[in-house]
């Protein structure tokens, strides 16, 4: 193991230019993946923000006793999909209308009778904020005797659904394409490192080195290059993020876990890319 | 030690490089492998160290059945052999000492035992003083000595040398040849492929001659000749 580390580090020292080139190539390949990841992360954030506003409102018949309502509130909150159910009385509905609809303040001020019905406002848990579950919950709300009407933006929820599907599909396809391109570019880079040392490999074999012995330093070296490339890629992504944030739009950056995943991805590509390259080389000669 | 029995070797493109070659080299022998260019000398050696597969026939090298060797056993075979080439094949970015040590490290030798063993073989080939030199800082003869030291460090029972003096001037040739004789005198078998008939004539060693892949003369079996037939 000691020897493996020494040989791997020696390779960096002996071919600093090629090593730097490999790391740079890996870094930029992963940077492209990272940029795409940033877009995906932000798009997801935006979608989540929009989904926050998915809300089902059950309007109640006038004169429903408050006890029934409190009970129903409890029931509804116990639905597995439901995040919160909040009772809004006729009075507070009016108060809210007054506060929110400033233009109509005068009209609302002069009302003799409150025309607004009481309601229960239901918010779903994040993962249930799609058309299917919204419809489902709305149906169940209609089942309560004192519920007059149930409203939610049906079109809007369906559009959101479609948007999510498109985003997921595009993300998957484009992300996979970028990842494949990155893997190919990184694999080629690593292959160059192996070919550059083919004479050395031949000599190692001649003096009786096993394939495993020859392979190990390459794997370690590949993993290190991949890791460094990943770190640089995260750094570059952070730079890009800072610029976007300053000049364009308020955006989100990767979570620590996501950043770590990029570095891990780089490390894995480096490792397995080297394994494939050296393996192929060893089998051929 | 090394035994070829009815060995044929065909390369994928190109005809038969060896045709029905049989010989037996005993422990501690010194054997010249001679013949014109293209006669098959290097091919014989390549079969011995399993660099090329045997097409048919049997090749036995110190207990290994080379023709049926599994790929993962090839390194084990090579650790029992020392191999030297015309072009030295040293690692350019390692010193003489590191080049020799490398052959030991590869075999998983105990770390602490390596420096002493390396110094011993470098002393044996007369290069102890240049242990820290890189190949480019050494003459051809000195580089070949490093290569020989590397071949010896694993204490092989056979040293294979493919035109080891091919790139050397007369003086260096004599030096390297004398070194090979000394190595042989201390018990290691040496198989040396060479063009250099002066060398062949000046030493009383066995000669195996190849011609277009066929063994045409073996001084251990055939009538002695006044001189090797190769012009
Ligand atoms: N890898 C190969 N593929 C095809 N043919 C080969 C290969 N290696 C050697 N040969 C052929 O095999 C024959 C013997 O070659 P070999 O290298 O053994 O000759 P040699 O006696 O060592 O010659 P030299 O004295 O020039 O080194 C030649 O005809 C050569 O062209
Ligand atoms: Mg040859």
GROMACS .gro file of N, CA, C and O in nm, chain A residues 104-219:
model
  464
  104UNK      N    1  -6.036   4.813  -0.220
  104UNK     CA    2  -6.179   4.800  -0.191
  104UNK      C    3  -6.212   4.829  -0.045
  104UNK      O    4  -6.319   4.800   0.003
  105UNK      N    5  -6.111   4.887   0.024
  105UNK     CA    6  -6.129   4.906   0.168
  105UNK      C    7  -6.262   4.979   0.198
  105UNK      O    8  -6.340   4.937   0.284
  106UNK      N    9  -6.288   5.083   0.120
  106UNK     CA   10  -6.409   5.162   0.145
  106UNK      C   11  -6.534   5.078   0.128
  106UNK      O   12  -6.624   5.079   0.211
  107UNK      N   13  -6.537   5.002   0.020
  107UNK     CA   14  -6.654   4.918  -0.006
  107UNK      C   15  -6.674   4.821   0.110
  107UNK      O   16  -6.783   4.803   0.165
  108UNK      N   17  -6.565   4.757   0.149
  108UNK     CA   18  -6.573   4.657   0.254
  108UNK      C   19  -6.612   4.720   0.388
  108UNK      O   20  -6.680   4.660   0.469
  109UNK      N   21  -6.563   4.844   0.405
  109UNK     CA   22  -6.592   4.916   0.529
  109UNK      C   23  -6.742   4.938   0.547
  109UNK      O   24  -6.795   4.927   0.657
  110UNK      N   25  -6.811   4.962   0.431
  110UNK     CA   26  -6.949   5.004   0.441
  110UNK      C   27  -7.049   4.889   0.442
  110UNK      O   28  -7.170   4.910   0.440
  111UNK      N   29  -6.998   4.766   0.436
  111UNK     CA   30  -7.090   4.652   0.433
  111UNK      C   31  -7.171   4.642   0.562
  111UNK      O   32  -7.115   4.661   0.671
  112UNK      N   33  -7.297   4.606   0.546
  112UNK     CA   34  -7.379   4.590   0.666
  112UNK      C   35  -7.371   4.448   0.717
  112UNK      O   36  -7.379   4.421   0.836
  113UNK      N   37  -7.357   4.358   0.617
  113UNK     CA   38  -7.354   4.219   0.654
  113UNK      C   39  -7.229   4.156   0.593
  113UNK      O   40  -7.191   4.190   0.480
  114UNK      N   41  -7.164   4.070   0.663
  114UNK     CA   42  -7.043   4.006   0.609
  114UNK      C   43  -7.082   3.904   0.504
  114UNK      O   44  -7.147   3.805   0.535
  115UNK      N   45  -7.043   3.928   0.377
  115UNK     CA   46  -7.082   3.834   0.271
  115UNK      C   47  -6.985   3.717   0.259
  115UNK      O   48  -7.008   3.626   0.181
  116UNK      N   49  -6.877   3.718   0.333
  116UNK     CA   50  -6.775   3.614   0.315
  116UNK      C   51  -6.806   3.492   0.400
  116UNK      O   52  -6.841   3.504   0.517
  117UNK      N   53  -6.795   3.373   0.339
  117UNK     CA   54  -6.820   3.252   0.415
  117UNK      C   55  -6.699   3.213   0.499
  117UNK      O   56  -6.587   3.255   0.469
  118UNK      N   57  -6.723   3.135   0.602
  118UNK     CA   58  -6.611   3.076   0.678
  118UNK      C   59  -6.552   2.964   0.593
  118UNK      O   60  -6.618   2.910   0.503
  119UNK      N   61  -6.428   2.929   0.624
  119UNK     CA   62  -6.365   2.823   0.543
  119UNK      C   63  -6.260   2.748   0.625
  119UNK      O   64  -6.217   2.793   0.730
  120UNK      N   65  -6.224   2.633   0.570
  120UNK     CA   66  -6.107   2.564   0.624
  120UNK      C   67  -6.002   2.561   0.512
  120UNK      O   68  -6.031   2.515   0.401
  121UNK      N   69  -5.883   2.615   0.540
  121UNK     CA   70  -5.777   2.618   0.440
  121UNK      C   71  -5.681   2.502   0.466
  121UNK      O   72  -5.624   2.491   0.573
  122UNK      N   73  -5.671   2.417   0.363
  122UNK     CA   74  -5.592   2.295   0.380
  122UNK      C   75  -5.464   2.304   0.295
  122UNK      O   76  -5.470   2.330   0.175
  123UNK      N   77  -5.353   2.284   0.361
  123UNK     CA   78  -5.225   2.274   0.287
  123UNK      C   79  -5.178   2.130   0.292
  123UNK      O   80  -5.189   2.064   0.396
  124UNK      N   81  -5.122   2.082   0.179
  124UNK     CA   82  -5.075   1.944   0.175
  124UNK      C   83  -4.925   1.937   0.205
  124UNK      O   84  -4.852   2.035   0.189
  125UNK      N   85  -4.885   1.822   0.246
  125UNK     CA   86  -4.741   1.800   0.264
  125UNK      C   87  -4.672   1.809   0.127
  125UNK      O   88  -4.732   1.772   0.025
  126UNK      N   89  -4.546   1.854   0.124
  126UNK     CA   90  -4.479   1.881  -0.004
  126UNK      C   91  -4.493   1.770  -0.107
  126UNK      O   92  -4.523   1.796  -0.224
  127UNK      N   93  -4.478   1.647  -0.064
  127UNK     CA   94  -4.475   1.543  -0.169
  127UNK      C   95  -4.614   1.508  -0.221
  127UNK      O   96  -4.627   1.429  -0.314
  128UNK      N   97  -4.719   1.566  -0.160
  128UNK     CA   98  -4.855   1.538  -0.210
  128UNK      C   99  -4.912   1.652  -0.291
  128UNK      O  100  -5.029   1.654  -0.321
  129UNK      N  101  -4.824   1.750  -0.324
  129UNK     CA  102  -4.878   1.869  -0.392
  129UNK      C  103  -4.886   1.846  -0.543
  129UNK      O  104  -4.823   1.917  -0.622
  130UNK      N  105  -4.962   1.744  -0.582
  130UNK     CA  106  -4.985   1.722  -0.724
  130UNK      C  107  -5.133   1.698  -0.749
  130UNK      O  108  -5.211   1.678  -0.655
  131UNK      N  109  -5.170   1.701  -0.878
  131UNK     CA  110  -5.311   1.699  -0.915
  131UNK      C  111  -5.386   1.581  -0.853
  131UNK      O  112  -5.496   1.595  -0.800
  132UNK      N  113  -5.326   1.466  -0.859
  132UNK     CA  114  -5.393   1.346  -0.813
  132UNK      C  115  -5.433   1.357  -0.666
  132UNK      O  116  -5.549   1.334  -0.629
  133UNK      N  117  -5.337   1.393  -0.583
  133UNK     CA  118  -5.365   1.399  -0.440
  133UNK      C  119  -5.456   1.516  -0.406
  133UNK      O  120  -5.540   1.506  -0.317
  134UNK      N  121  -5.435   1.627  -0.475
  134UNK     CA  122  -5.521   1.744  -0.449
  134UNK      C  123  -5.667   1.707  -0.478
  134UNK      O  124  -5.756   1.733  -0.396
  135UNK      N  125  -5.692   1.645  -0.592
  135UNK     CA  126  -5.828   1.602  -0.626
  135UNK      C  127  -5.885   1.509  -0.521
  135UNK      O  128  -6.000   1.520  -0.480
  136UNK      N  129  -5.799   1.419  -0.480
  136UNK     CA  130  -5.839   1.317  -0.386
  136UNK      C  131  -5.884   1.379  -0.253
  136UNK      O  132  -5.991   1.348  -0.199
  137UNK      N  133  -5.799   1.469  -0.204
  137UNK     CA  134  -5.832   1.535  -0.077
  137UNK      C  135  -5.957   1.621  -0.092
  137UNK      O  136  -6.045   1.623  -0.005
  138UNK      N  137  -5.967   1.692  -0.205
  138UNK     CA  138  -6.083   1.778  -0.229
  138UNK      C  139  -6.211   1.695  -0.223
  138UNK      O  140  -6.312   1.736  -0.163
  139UNK      N  141  -6.206   1.576  -0.285
  139UNK     CA  142  -6.324   1.488  -0.284
  139UNK      C  143  -6.363   1.452  -0.141
  139UNK      O  144  -6.481   1.452  -0.105
  140UNK      N  145  -6.262   1.421  -0.062
  140UNK     CA  146  -6.292   1.382   0.076
  140UNK      C  147  -6.351   1.501   0.154
  140UNK      O  148  -6.438   1.484   0.238
  141UNK      N  149  -6.302   1.620   0.124
  141UNK     CA  150  -6.355   1.739   0.194
  141UNK      C  151  -6.502   1.759   0.160
  141UNK      O  152  -6.584   1.795   0.243
  142UNK      N  153  -6.537   1.734   0.032
  142UNK     CA  154  -6.676   1.750  -0.011
  142UNK      C  155  -6.768   1.658   0.068
  142UNK      O  156  -6.886   1.685   0.084
  143UNK      N  157  -6.713   1.549   0.118
  143UNK     CA  158  -6.790   1.453   0.193
  143UNK      C  159  -6.844   1.506   0.325
  143UNK      O  160  -6.941   1.452   0.378
  144UNK      N  161  -6.782   1.610   0.377
  144UNK     CA  162  -6.834   1.665   0.503
  144UNK      C  163  -6.965   1.738   0.474
  144UNK      O  164  -6.973   1.817   0.379
  145UNK      N  165  -7.065   1.712   0.558
  145UNK     CA  166  -7.199   1.766   0.535
  145UNK      C  167  -7.205   1.918   0.530
  145UNK      O  168  -7.280   1.977   0.452
  146UNK      N  169  -7.123   1.982   0.611
  146UNK     CA  170  -7.133   2.127   0.621
  146UNK      C  171  -7.042   2.200   0.524
  146UNK      O  172  -7.026   2.319   0.531
  147UNK      N  173  -6.981   2.123   0.438
  147UNK     CA  174  -6.897   2.188   0.338
  147UNK      C  175  -6.982   2.225   0.218
  147UNK      O  176  -7.052   2.141   0.161
  148UNK      N  177  -6.979   2.351   0.183
  148UNK     CA  178  -7.062   2.403   0.076
  148UNK      C  179  -6.995   2.384  -0.060
  148UNK      O  180  -7.055   2.334  -0.155
  149UNK      N  181  -6.868   2.416  -0.059
  149UNK     CA  182  -6.796   2.414  -0.187
  149UNK      C  183  -6.648   2.396  -0.159
  149UNK      O  184  -6.600   2.439  -0.054
  150UNK      N  185  -6.577   2.330  -0.253
  150UNK     CA  186  -6.433   2.313  -0.237
  150UNK      C  187  -6.364   2.375  -0.357
  150UNK      O  188  -6.403   2.348  -0.472
  151UNK      N  189  -6.268   2.460  -0.333
  151UNK     CA  190  -6.198   2.527  -0.443
  151UNK      C  191  -6.049   2.498  -0.439
  151UNK      O  192  -5.988   2.498  -0.332
  152UNK      N  193  -5.994   2.477  -0.551
  152UNK     CA  194  -5.847   2.481  -0.566
  152UNK      C  195  -5.822   2.509  -0.714
  152UNK      O  196  -5.908   2.481  -0.798
  153UNK      N  197  -5.708   2.564  -0.745
  153UNK     CA  198  -5.680   2.595  -0.885
  153UNK      C  199  -5.652   2.468  -0.963
  153UNK      O  200  -5.539   2.426  -0.976
  154UNK      N  201  -5.761   2.405  -1.016
  154UNK     CA  202  -5.742   2.277  -1.082
  154UNK      C  203  -5.647   2.286  -1.201
  154UNK      O  204  -5.549   2.212  -1.209
  155UNK      N  205  -5.675   2.377  -1.290
  155UNK     CA  206  -5.590   2.395  -1.409
  155UNK      C  207  -5.445   2.415  -1.368
  155UNK      O  208  -5.352   2.359  -1.424
  156UNK      N  209  -5.438   2.499  -1.267
  156UNK     CA  210  -5.307   2.543  -1.223
  156UNK      C  211  -5.227   2.427  -1.164
  156UNK      O  212  -5.111   2.408  -1.196
  157UNK      N  213  -5.293   2.347  -1.085
  157UNK     CA  214  -5.225   2.232  -1.026
  157UNK      C  215  -5.184   2.134  -1.135
  157UNK      O  216  -5.074   2.076  -1.133
  158UNK      N  217  -5.271   2.120  -1.236
  158UNK     CA  218  -5.237   2.027  -1.343
  158UNK      C  219  -5.119   2.078  -1.424
  158UNK      O  220  -5.031   2.000  -1.466
  159UNK      N  221  -5.117   2.208  -1.446
  159UNK     CA  222  -5.004   2.266  -1.520
  159UNK      C  223  -4.875   2.245  -1.442
  159UNK      O  224  -4.771   2.214  -1.500
  160UNK      N  225  -4.886   2.264  -1.314
  160UNK     CA  226  -4.768   2.247  -1.229
  160UNK      C  227  -4.715   2.105  -1.240
  160UNK      O  228  -4.596   2.080  -1.252
  161UNK      N  229  -4.813   2.011  -1.242
  161UNK     CA  230  -4.776   1.871  -1.258
  161UNK      C  231  -4.696   1.849  -1.386
  161UNK      O  232  -4.592   1.783  -1.386
  162UNK      N  233  -4.751   1.906  -1.494
  162UNK     CA  234  -4.688   1.884  -1.624
  162UNK      C  235  -4.547   1.946  -1.624
  162UNK      O  236  -4.452   1.887  -1.673
  163UNK      N  237  -4.539   2.065  -1.567
  163UNK     CA  238  -4.412   2.135  -1.560
  163UNK      C  239  -4.309   2.049  -1.486
  163UNK      O  240  -4.194   2.035  -1.528
  164UNK      N  241  -4.357   1.989  -1.380
  164UNK     CA  242  -4.266   1.905  -1.302
  164UNK      C  243  -4.218   1.786  -1.383
  164UNK      O  244  -4.100   1.751  -1.381
  165UNK      N  245  -4.313   1.725  -1.457
  165UNK     CA  246  -4.275   1.608  -1.537
  165UNK      C  247  -4.174   1.645  -1.643
  165UNK      O  248  -4.074   1.576  -1.664
  166UNK      N  249  -4.201   1.760  -1.712
  166UNK     CA  250  -4.110   1.804  -1.817
  166UNK      C  251  -3.972   1.831  -1.756
  166UNK      O  252  -3.870   1.787  -1.809
  167UNK      N  253  -3.972   1.901  -1.644
  167UNK     CA  254  -3.844   1.936  -1.582
  167UNK      C  255  -3.766   1.811  -1.546
  167UNK      O  256  -3.646   1.801  -1.569
  168UNK      N  257  -3.838   1.712  -1.492
  168UNK     CA  258  -3.771   1.589  -1.451
  168UNK      C  259  -3.715   1.517  -1.573
  168UNK      O  260  -3.600   1.471  -1.572
  169UNK      N  261  -3.796   1.508  -1.681
  169UNK     CA  262  -3.751   1.436  -1.800
  169UNK      C  263  -3.631   1.506  -1.863
  169UNK      O  264  -3.529   1.443  -1.893
  170UNK      N  265  -3.642   1.639  -1.880
  170UNK     CA  266  -3.532   1.714  -1.940
  170UNK      C  267  -3.408   1.701  -1.852
  170UNK      O  268  -3.297   1.676  -1.900
  171UNK      N  269  -3.429   1.713  -1.722
  171UNK     CA  270  -3.316   1.703  -1.630
  171UNK      C  271  -3.247   1.569  -1.643
  171UNK      O  272  -3.124   1.562  -1.651
  172UNK      N  273  -3.326   1.465  -1.650
  172UNK     CA  274  -3.271   1.331  -1.658
  172UNK      C  275  -3.191   1.312  -1.787
  172UNK      O  276  -3.076   1.268  -1.785
  173UNK      N  277  -3.254   1.350  -1.899
  173UNK     CA  278  -3.191   1.327  -2.029
  173UNK      C  279  -3.066   1.415  -2.044
  173UNK      O  280  -2.956   1.365  -2.074
  174UNK      N  281  -3.082   1.545  -2.020
  174UNK     CA  282  -2.968   1.634  -2.038
  174UNK      C  283  -2.860   1.604  -1.936
  174UNK      O  284  -2.741   1.599  -1.969
  175UNK      N  285  -2.903   1.579  -1.814
  175UNK     CA  286  -2.805   1.546  -1.710
  175UNK      C  287  -2.727   1.421  -1.745
  175UNK      O  288  -2.604   1.418  -1.735
  176UNK      N  289  -2.799   1.319  -1.792
  176UNK     CA  290  -2.732   1.194  -1.829
  176UNK      C  291  -2.636   1.218  -1.945
  176UNK      O  292  -2.523   1.169  -1.945
  177UNK      N  293  -2.681   1.298  -2.043
  177UNK     CA  294  -2.596   1.326  -2.159
  177UNK      C  295  -2.467   1.396  -2.113
  177UNK      O  296  -2.357   1.357  -2.153
  178UNK      N  297  -2.483   1.497  -2.029
  178UNK     CA  298  -2.365   1.568  -1.979
  178UNK      C  299  -2.273   1.473  -1.903
  178UNK      O  300  -2.151   1.477  -1.919
  179UNK      N  301  -2.335   1.389  -1.821
  179UNK     CA  302  -2.254   1.298  -1.741
  179UNK      C  303  -2.177   1.202  -1.832
  179UNK      O  304  -2.058   1.176  -1.811
  180UNK      N  305  -2.246   1.152  -1.937
  180UNK     CA  306  -2.179   1.058  -2.028
  180UNK      C  307  -2.064   1.128  -2.100
  180UNK      O  308  -1.953   1.073  -2.111
  181UNK      N  309  -2.089   1.252  -2.146
  181UNK     CA  310  -1.982   1.325  -2.214
  181UNK      C  311  -1.865   1.344  -2.119
  181UNK      O  312  -1.749   1.324  -2.155
  182UNK      N  313  -1.897   1.379  -1.994
  182UNK     CA  314  -1.790   1.399  -1.896
  182UNK      C  315  -1.711   1.270  -1.878
  182UNK      O  316  -1.588   1.270  -1.876
  183UNK      N  317  -1.783   1.158  -1.869
  183UNK     CA  318  -1.716   1.030  -1.849
  183UNK      C  319  -1.624   0.998  -1.967
  183UNK      O  320  -1.510   0.956  -1.951
  184UNK      N  321  -1.674   1.026  -2.090
  184UNK     CA  322  -1.593   0.996  -2.208
  184UNK      C  323  -1.467   1.083  -2.210
  184UNK      O  324  -1.355   1.035  -2.232
  185UNK      N  325  -1.485   1.213  -2.184
  185UNK     CA  326  -1.370   1.303  -2.187
  185UNK      C  327  -1.269   1.264  -2.079
  185UNK      O  328  -1.149   1.255  -2.104
  186UNK      N  329  -1.320   1.237  -1.962
  186UNK     CA  330  -1.231   1.202  -1.851
  186UNK      C  331  -1.161   1.069  -1.880
  186UNK      O  332  -1.042   1.053  -1.858
  187UNK      N  333  -1.237   0.974  -1.937
  187UNK     CA  334  -1.178   0.844  -1.973
  187UNK      C  335  -1.064   0.861  -2.072
  187UNK      O  336  -0.959   0.797  -2.059
  188UNK      N  337  -1.084   0.949  -2.171
  188UNK     CA  338  -0.980   0.973  -2.271
  188UNK      C  339  -0.855   1.032  -2.205
  188UNK      O  340  -0.743   0.991  -2.234
  189UNK      N  341  -0.878   1.126  -2.116
  189UNK     CA  342  -0.766   1.188  -2.046
  189UNK      C  343  -0.685   1.084  -1.969
  189UNK      O  344  -0.562   1.083  -1.974
  190UNK      N  345  -0.758   0.998  -1.901
  190UNK     CA  346  -0.690   0.896  -1.821
  190UNK      C  347  -0.616   0.799  -1.911
  190UNK      O  348  -0.505   0.757  -1.883
  191UNK      N  349  -0.678   0.770  -2.024
  191UNK     CA  350  -0.616   0.679  -2.120
  191UNK      C  351  -0.481   0.736  -2.164
  191UNK      O  352  -0.384   0.664  -2.182
  192UNK      N  353  -0.476   0.867  -2.185
  192UNK     CA  354  -0.351   0.931  -2.223
  192UNK      C  355  -0.245   0.908  -2.116
  192UNK      O  356  -0.128   0.881  -2.148
  193UNK      N  357  -0.284   0.921  -1.992
  193UNK     CA  358  -0.189   0.903  -1.883
  193UNK      C  359  -0.135   0.760  -1.884
  193UNK      O  360  -0.016   0.737  -1.859
  194UNK      N  361  -0.222   0.665  -1.916
  194UNK     CA  362  -0.178   0.525  -1.920
  194UNK      C  363  -0.083   0.502  -2.038
  194UNK      O  364   0.023   0.442  -2.024
  195UNK      N  365  -0.121   0.556  -2.155
  195UNK     CA  366  -0.038   0.536  -2.274
  195UNK      C  367   0.099   0.600  -2.256
  195UNK      O  368   0.201   0.546  -2.297
  196UNK      N  369   0.098   0.718  -2.192
  196UNK     CA  370   0.224   0.788  -2.170
  196UNK      C  371   0.320   0.700  -2.092
  196UNK      O  372   0.440   0.714  -2.103
  197UNK      N  373   0.266   0.612  -2.012
  197UNK     CA  374   0.353   0.529  -1.929
  197UNK      C  375   0.359   0.385  -1.976
  197UNK      O  376   0.396   0.296  -1.900
  198UNK      N  377   0.325   0.361  -2.103
  198UNK     CA  378   0.317   0.222  -2.149
  198UNK      C  379   0.455   0.156  -2.146
  198UNK      O  380   0.467   0.037  -2.117
  199UNK      N  381   0.561   0.234  -2.174
  199UNK     CA  382   0.696   0.179  -2.170
  199UNK      C  383   0.727   0.131  -2.028
  199UNK      O  384   0.779   0.021  -2.007
  200UNK      N  385   0.690   0.215  -1.935
  200UNK     CA  386   0.714   0.182  -1.795
  200UNK      C  387   0.634   0.058  -1.755
  200UNK      O  388   0.685  -0.030  -1.686
  201UNK      N  389   0.511   0.052  -1.802
  201UNK     CA  390   0.429  -0.065  -1.771
  201UNK      C  391   0.493  -0.191  -1.828
  201UNK      O  392   0.499  -0.295  -1.762
  202UNK      N  393   0.545  -0.178  -1.951
  202UNK     CA  394   0.609  -0.294  -2.014
  202UNK      C  395   0.728  -0.341  -1.930
  202UNK      O  396   0.747  -0.461  -1.910
  203UNK      N  397   0.805  -0.247  -1.881
  203UNK     CA  398   0.922  -0.284  -1.800
  203UNK      C  399   0.878  -0.347  -1.669
  203UNK      O  400   0.936  -0.446  -1.623
  204UNK      N  401   0.773  -0.292  -1.609
  204UNK     CA  402   0.723  -0.351  -1.485
  204UNK      C  403   0.685  -0.496  -1.505
  204UNK      O  404   0.714  -0.584  -1.424
  205UNK      N  405   0.618  -0.522  -1.618
  205UNK     CA  406   0.575  -0.660  -1.645
  205UNK      C  407   0.695  -0.752  -1.665
  205UNK      O  408   0.694  -0.868  -1.623
  206UNK      N  409   0.796  -0.694  -1.729
  206UNK     CA  410   0.915  -0.773  -1.758
  206UNK      C  411   0.984  -0.820  -1.631
  206UNK      O  412   1.039  -0.929  -1.625
  207UNK      N  413   0.985  -0.735  -1.528
  207UNK     CA  414   1.054  -0.775  -1.405
  207UNK      C  415   0.961  -0.851  -1.312
  207UNK      O  416   0.996  -0.878  -1.198
  208UNK      N  417   0.841  -0.883  -1.360
  208UNK     CA  418   0.755  -0.973  -1.283
  208UNK      C  419   0.651  -0.905  -1.196
  208UNK      O  420   0.606  -0.962  -1.097
  209UNK      N  421   0.613  -0.783  -1.234
  209UNK     CA  422   0.505  -0.717  -1.159
  209UNK      C  423   0.372  -0.781  -1.197
  209UNK      O  424   0.347  -0.810  -1.313
  210UNK      N  425   0.288  -0.804  -1.097
  210UNK     CA  426   0.155  -0.857  -1.129
  210UNK      C  427   0.069  -0.742  -1.182
  210UNK      O  428   0.099  -0.625  -1.159
  211UNK      N  429  -0.038  -0.779  -1.251
  211UNK     CA  430  -0.128  -0.676  -1.303
  211UNK      C  431  -0.184  -0.590  -1.191
  211UNK      O  432  -0.200  -0.470  -1.205
  212UNK      N  433  -0.213  -0.654  -1.080
  212UNK     CA  434  -0.266  -0.580  -0.966
  212UNK      C  435  -0.168  -0.474  -0.917
  212UNK      O  436  -0.206  -0.361  -0.889
  213UNK      N  437  -0.043  -0.513  -0.912
  213UNK     CA  438   0.061  -0.422  -0.867
  213UNK      C  439   0.072  -0.302  -0.960
  213UNK      O  440   0.088  -0.188  -0.917
  214UNK      N  441   0.062  -0.330  -1.091
  214UNK     CA  442   0.072  -0.223  -1.189
  214UNK      C  443  -0.051  -0.133  -1.181
  214UNK      O  444  -0.043  -0.011  -1.192
  215UNK      N  445  -0.164  -0.195  -1.160
  215UNK     CA  446  -0.290  -0.123  -1.166
  215UNK      C  447  -0.309  -0.028  -1.048
  215UNK      O  448  -0.356   0.083  -1.064
  216UNK      N  449  -0.272  -0.074  -0.930
  216UNK     CA  450  -0.306   0.001  -0.808
  216UNK      C  451  -0.266   0.149  -0.809
  216UNK      O  452  -0.350   0.233  -0.779
  217UNK      N  453  -0.140   0.180  -0.841
  217UNK     CA  454  -0.106   0.323  -0.841
  217UNK      C  455  -0.192   0.403  -0.938
  217UNK      O  456  -0.227   0.518  -0.910
  218UNK      N  457  -0.227   0.341  -1.051
  218UNK     CA  458  -0.311   0.411  -1.148
  218UNK      C  459  -0.449   0.441  -1.090
  218UNK      O  460  -0.506   0.548  -1.111
  219UNK      N  461  -0.504   0.343  -1.020
  219UNK     CA  462  -0.637   0.362  -0.962
  219UNK      C  463  -0.634   0.475  -0.860
  219UNK      O  464  -0.719   0.564  -0.861
   0.00000   0.00000   0.00000
